[in-house]
Coordinates of C-alpha atoms in Angstrom, one line a residue:
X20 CA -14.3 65.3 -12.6
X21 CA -11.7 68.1 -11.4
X22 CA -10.9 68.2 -7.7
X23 CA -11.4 72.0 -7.5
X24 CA -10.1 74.2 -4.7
X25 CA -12.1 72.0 -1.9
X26 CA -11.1 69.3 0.4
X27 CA -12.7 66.6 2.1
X28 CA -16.3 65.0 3.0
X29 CA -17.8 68.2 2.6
X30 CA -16.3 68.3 -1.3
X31 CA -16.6 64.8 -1.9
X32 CA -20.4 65.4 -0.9
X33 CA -20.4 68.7 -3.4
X34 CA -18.8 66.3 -6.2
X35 CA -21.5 63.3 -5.9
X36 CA -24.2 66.4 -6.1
X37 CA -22.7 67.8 -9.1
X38 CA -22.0 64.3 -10.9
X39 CA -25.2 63.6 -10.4
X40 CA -27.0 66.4 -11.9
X41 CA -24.5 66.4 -14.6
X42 CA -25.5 62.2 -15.4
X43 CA -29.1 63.3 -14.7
X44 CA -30.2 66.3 -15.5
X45 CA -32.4 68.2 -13.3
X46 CA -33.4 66.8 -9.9
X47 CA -35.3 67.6 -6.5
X48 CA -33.1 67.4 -3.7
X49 CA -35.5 64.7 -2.4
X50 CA -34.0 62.6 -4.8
X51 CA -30.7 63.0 -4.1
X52 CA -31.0 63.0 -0.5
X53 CA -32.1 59.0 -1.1
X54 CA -29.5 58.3 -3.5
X55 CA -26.7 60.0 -1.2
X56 CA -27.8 58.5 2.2
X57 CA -27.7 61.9 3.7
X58 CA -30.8 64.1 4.9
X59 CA -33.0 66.6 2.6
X60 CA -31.5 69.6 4.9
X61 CA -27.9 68.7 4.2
X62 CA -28.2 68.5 0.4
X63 CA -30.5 71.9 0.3
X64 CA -27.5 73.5 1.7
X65 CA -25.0 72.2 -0.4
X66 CA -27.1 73.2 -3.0
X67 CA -27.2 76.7 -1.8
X68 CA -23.6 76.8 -1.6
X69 CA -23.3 75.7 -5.0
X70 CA -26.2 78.1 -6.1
X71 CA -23.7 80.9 -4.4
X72 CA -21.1 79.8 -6.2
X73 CA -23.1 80.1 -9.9
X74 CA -23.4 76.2 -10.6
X75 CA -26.3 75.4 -10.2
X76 CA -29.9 77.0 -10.7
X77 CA -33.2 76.3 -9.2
X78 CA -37.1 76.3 -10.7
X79 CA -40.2 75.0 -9.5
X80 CA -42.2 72.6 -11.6
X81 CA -45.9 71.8 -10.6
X82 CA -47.0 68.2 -10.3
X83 CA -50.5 69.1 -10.1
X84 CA -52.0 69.5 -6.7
X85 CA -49.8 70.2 -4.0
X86 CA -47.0 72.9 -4.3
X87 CA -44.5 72.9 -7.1
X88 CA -41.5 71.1 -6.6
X89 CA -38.2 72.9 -6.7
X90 CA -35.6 70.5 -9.3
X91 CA -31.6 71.6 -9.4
X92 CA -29.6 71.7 -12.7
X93 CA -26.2 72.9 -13.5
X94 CA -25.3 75.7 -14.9
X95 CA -22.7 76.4 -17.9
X96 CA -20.3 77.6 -15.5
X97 CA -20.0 74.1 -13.1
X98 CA -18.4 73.2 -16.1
X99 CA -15.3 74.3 -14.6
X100 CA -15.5 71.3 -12.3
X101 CA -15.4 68.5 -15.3
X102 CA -12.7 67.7 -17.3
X103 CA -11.9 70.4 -20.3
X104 CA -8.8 69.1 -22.0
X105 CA -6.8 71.8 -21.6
X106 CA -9.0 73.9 -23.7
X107 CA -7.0 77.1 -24.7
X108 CA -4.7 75.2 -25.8
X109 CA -6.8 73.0 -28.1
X110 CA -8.2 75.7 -29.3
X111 CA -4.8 77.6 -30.3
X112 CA -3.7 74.5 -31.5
X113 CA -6.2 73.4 -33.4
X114 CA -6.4 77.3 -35.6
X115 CA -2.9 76.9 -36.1
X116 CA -3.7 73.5 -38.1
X117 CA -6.8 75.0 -39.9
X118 CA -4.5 77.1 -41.5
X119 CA -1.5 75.6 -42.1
X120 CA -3.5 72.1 -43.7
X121 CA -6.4 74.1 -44.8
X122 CA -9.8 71.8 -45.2
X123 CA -8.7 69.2 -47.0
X124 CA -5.5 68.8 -44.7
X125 CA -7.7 69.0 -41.7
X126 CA -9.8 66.0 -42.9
X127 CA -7.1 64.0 -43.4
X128 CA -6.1 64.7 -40.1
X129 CA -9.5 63.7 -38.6
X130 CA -9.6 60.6 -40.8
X131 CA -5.9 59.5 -39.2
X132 CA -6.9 60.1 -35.9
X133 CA -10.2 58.3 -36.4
X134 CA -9.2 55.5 -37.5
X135 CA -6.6 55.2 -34.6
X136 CA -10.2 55.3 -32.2
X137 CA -11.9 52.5 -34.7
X138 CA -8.7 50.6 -33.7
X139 CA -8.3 50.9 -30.3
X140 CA -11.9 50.2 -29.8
X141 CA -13.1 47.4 -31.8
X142 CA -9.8 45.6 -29.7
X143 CA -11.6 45.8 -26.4
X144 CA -15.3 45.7 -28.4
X145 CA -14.7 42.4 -30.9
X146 CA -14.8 39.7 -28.3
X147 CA -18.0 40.8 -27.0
X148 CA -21.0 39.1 -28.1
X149 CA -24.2 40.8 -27.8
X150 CA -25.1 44.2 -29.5
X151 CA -25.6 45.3 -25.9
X152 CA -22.2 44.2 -24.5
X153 CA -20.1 46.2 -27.6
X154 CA -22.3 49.0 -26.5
X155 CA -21.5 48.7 -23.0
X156 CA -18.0 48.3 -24.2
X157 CA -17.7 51.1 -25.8
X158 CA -20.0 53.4 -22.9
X159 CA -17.0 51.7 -20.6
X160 CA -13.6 53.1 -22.8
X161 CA -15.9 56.1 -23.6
X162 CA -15.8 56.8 -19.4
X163 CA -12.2 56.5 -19.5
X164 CA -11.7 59.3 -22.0
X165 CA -13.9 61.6 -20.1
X166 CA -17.4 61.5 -21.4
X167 CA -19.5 60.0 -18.4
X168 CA -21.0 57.4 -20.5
X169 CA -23.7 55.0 -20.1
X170 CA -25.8 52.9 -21.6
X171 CA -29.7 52.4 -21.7
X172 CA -31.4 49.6 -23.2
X173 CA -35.2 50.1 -24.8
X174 CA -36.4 46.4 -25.6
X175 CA -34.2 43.5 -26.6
X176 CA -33.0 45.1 -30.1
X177 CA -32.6 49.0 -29.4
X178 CA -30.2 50.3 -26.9
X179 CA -28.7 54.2 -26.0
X180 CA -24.8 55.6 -25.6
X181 CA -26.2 58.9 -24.0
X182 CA -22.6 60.6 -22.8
X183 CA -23.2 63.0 -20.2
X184 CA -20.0 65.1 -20.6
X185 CA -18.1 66.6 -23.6
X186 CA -14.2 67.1 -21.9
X187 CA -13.3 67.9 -26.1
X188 CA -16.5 70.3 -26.3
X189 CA -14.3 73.7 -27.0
X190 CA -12.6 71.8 -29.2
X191 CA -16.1 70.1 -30.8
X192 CA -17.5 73.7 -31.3
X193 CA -14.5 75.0 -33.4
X194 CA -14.3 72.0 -35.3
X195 CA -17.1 70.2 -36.2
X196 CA -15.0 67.7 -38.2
X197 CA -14.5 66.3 -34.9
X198 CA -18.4 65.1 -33.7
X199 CA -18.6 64.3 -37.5
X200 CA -15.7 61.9 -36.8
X201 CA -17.1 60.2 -33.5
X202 CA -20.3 59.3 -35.1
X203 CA -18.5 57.2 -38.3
X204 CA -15.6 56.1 -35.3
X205 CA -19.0 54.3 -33.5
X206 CA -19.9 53.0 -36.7
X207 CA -17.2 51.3 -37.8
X208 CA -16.1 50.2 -34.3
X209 CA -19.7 48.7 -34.1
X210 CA -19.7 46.7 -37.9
X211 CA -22.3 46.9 -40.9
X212 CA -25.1 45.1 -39.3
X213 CA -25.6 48.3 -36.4
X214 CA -27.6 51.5 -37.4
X215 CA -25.9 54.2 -34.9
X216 CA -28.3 57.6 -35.2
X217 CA -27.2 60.4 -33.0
X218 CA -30.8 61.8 -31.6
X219 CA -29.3 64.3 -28.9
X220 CA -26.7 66.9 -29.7
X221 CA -24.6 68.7 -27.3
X222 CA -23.9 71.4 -29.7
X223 CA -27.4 71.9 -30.8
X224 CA -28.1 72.5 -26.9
X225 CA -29.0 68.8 -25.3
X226 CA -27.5 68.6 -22.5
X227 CA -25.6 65.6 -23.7
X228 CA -25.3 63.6 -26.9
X229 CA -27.0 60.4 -27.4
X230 CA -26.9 57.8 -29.8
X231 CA -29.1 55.2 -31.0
X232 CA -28.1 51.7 -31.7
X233 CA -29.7 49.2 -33.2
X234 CA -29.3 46.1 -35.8
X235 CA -29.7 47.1 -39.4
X236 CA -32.9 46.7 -40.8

């Protein structure tokens, strides 16, 4: 996550907040306020700041009896504060190449560079033993390269890669050779006897992607 243009407790305070609804999704300040240590007060104004700023939006969801309880999400434009990979330039660079390779050019391309990531990864992923360790494995170099990943685990078989951040996602949107790419690149990396489904979509508005893994049937 970028530094921005703020300093200090009071950012580093703002950055936990904006992690966590980024990892999360929408939350109460209640929660938060627990998670963080701090008071309910303290994180309401930091949200309000933030809400100033255009990153985050409010709404009130009813939980029955009572009054409805007010949950926090980002907004496109705190994207700003997460990594973005330089994205004119991607973007520049990567029309340049769809017209000088044309399609068949830019699949070879794609190809190359994923089996560079199938490489790289099943290095760090091979010694592991467990199903659940590669994923975790793989959630861990994922991090590195930007994409807030974790892993979830449903039962002793099926487990989730959800990755909470896209830093490629200008890229991903004008070439969709790209998420095409990470789902075989997860495959591969993960051997013949894993089924990897993709069941959330950034670009088909999720909030993240996520992948399903499990032993083939």
């Amino acid at each position: 996550m970028k530094n921005g243009k703020y300093k200090g407790s009071h950012w580093e305070t703002r950055r936990e907040i904006l992690g966590k609804l980024k990892m999360r999704g929408a939350l109460p300040s209640s929660t938060m306020a627990e998670e963080l240590g701090i008071s309910s007060m303290a994180v309401r104004q930091h949200l309000q700041d933030l809400q100033n700023e255009g990153d985050v939006l409010s709404s009130d969801v009813s939980g029955g009896k009572g009054r409805p309880t007010k949950y926090w999400e980002l907004t496109d434009h705190a994207s700003r504060h997460f990594t973005d990979s330089h994205r004119d330039l991607i973007l520049d660079l990567l029309e340049n190449m769809k017209h000088s390779l044309g399609p068949e050019g830019m699949d070879r391309l794609l190809e190359k560079r994923g089996e560079g990531q199938i490489e790289t990864y099943k290095a760090r992923v091979d010694p592991l033993t467990s199903l659940l360790a590669k994923v975790e494995g793989l959630a861990r170099i994922r991090s590195e390269e930007g994409y807030m990943a974790e892993v979830q685990a449903d039962g002793d078989d099926i487990c989730y890669l959800i990755e909470n951040h896209c830093p490629i996602c200008a890229a991903a949107e004008s070439c969709a050779g790209l998420c095409a790419t990470e789902l075989e690149v997860f495959r591969k990396t993960l051997g013949d006897e894993v089924k990897v489904e993709r069941t959330e979509y950034l670009l088909n508005d999720s909030r993240r992607c996520v992948y399903r893994i499990r032993p083939s049937p």
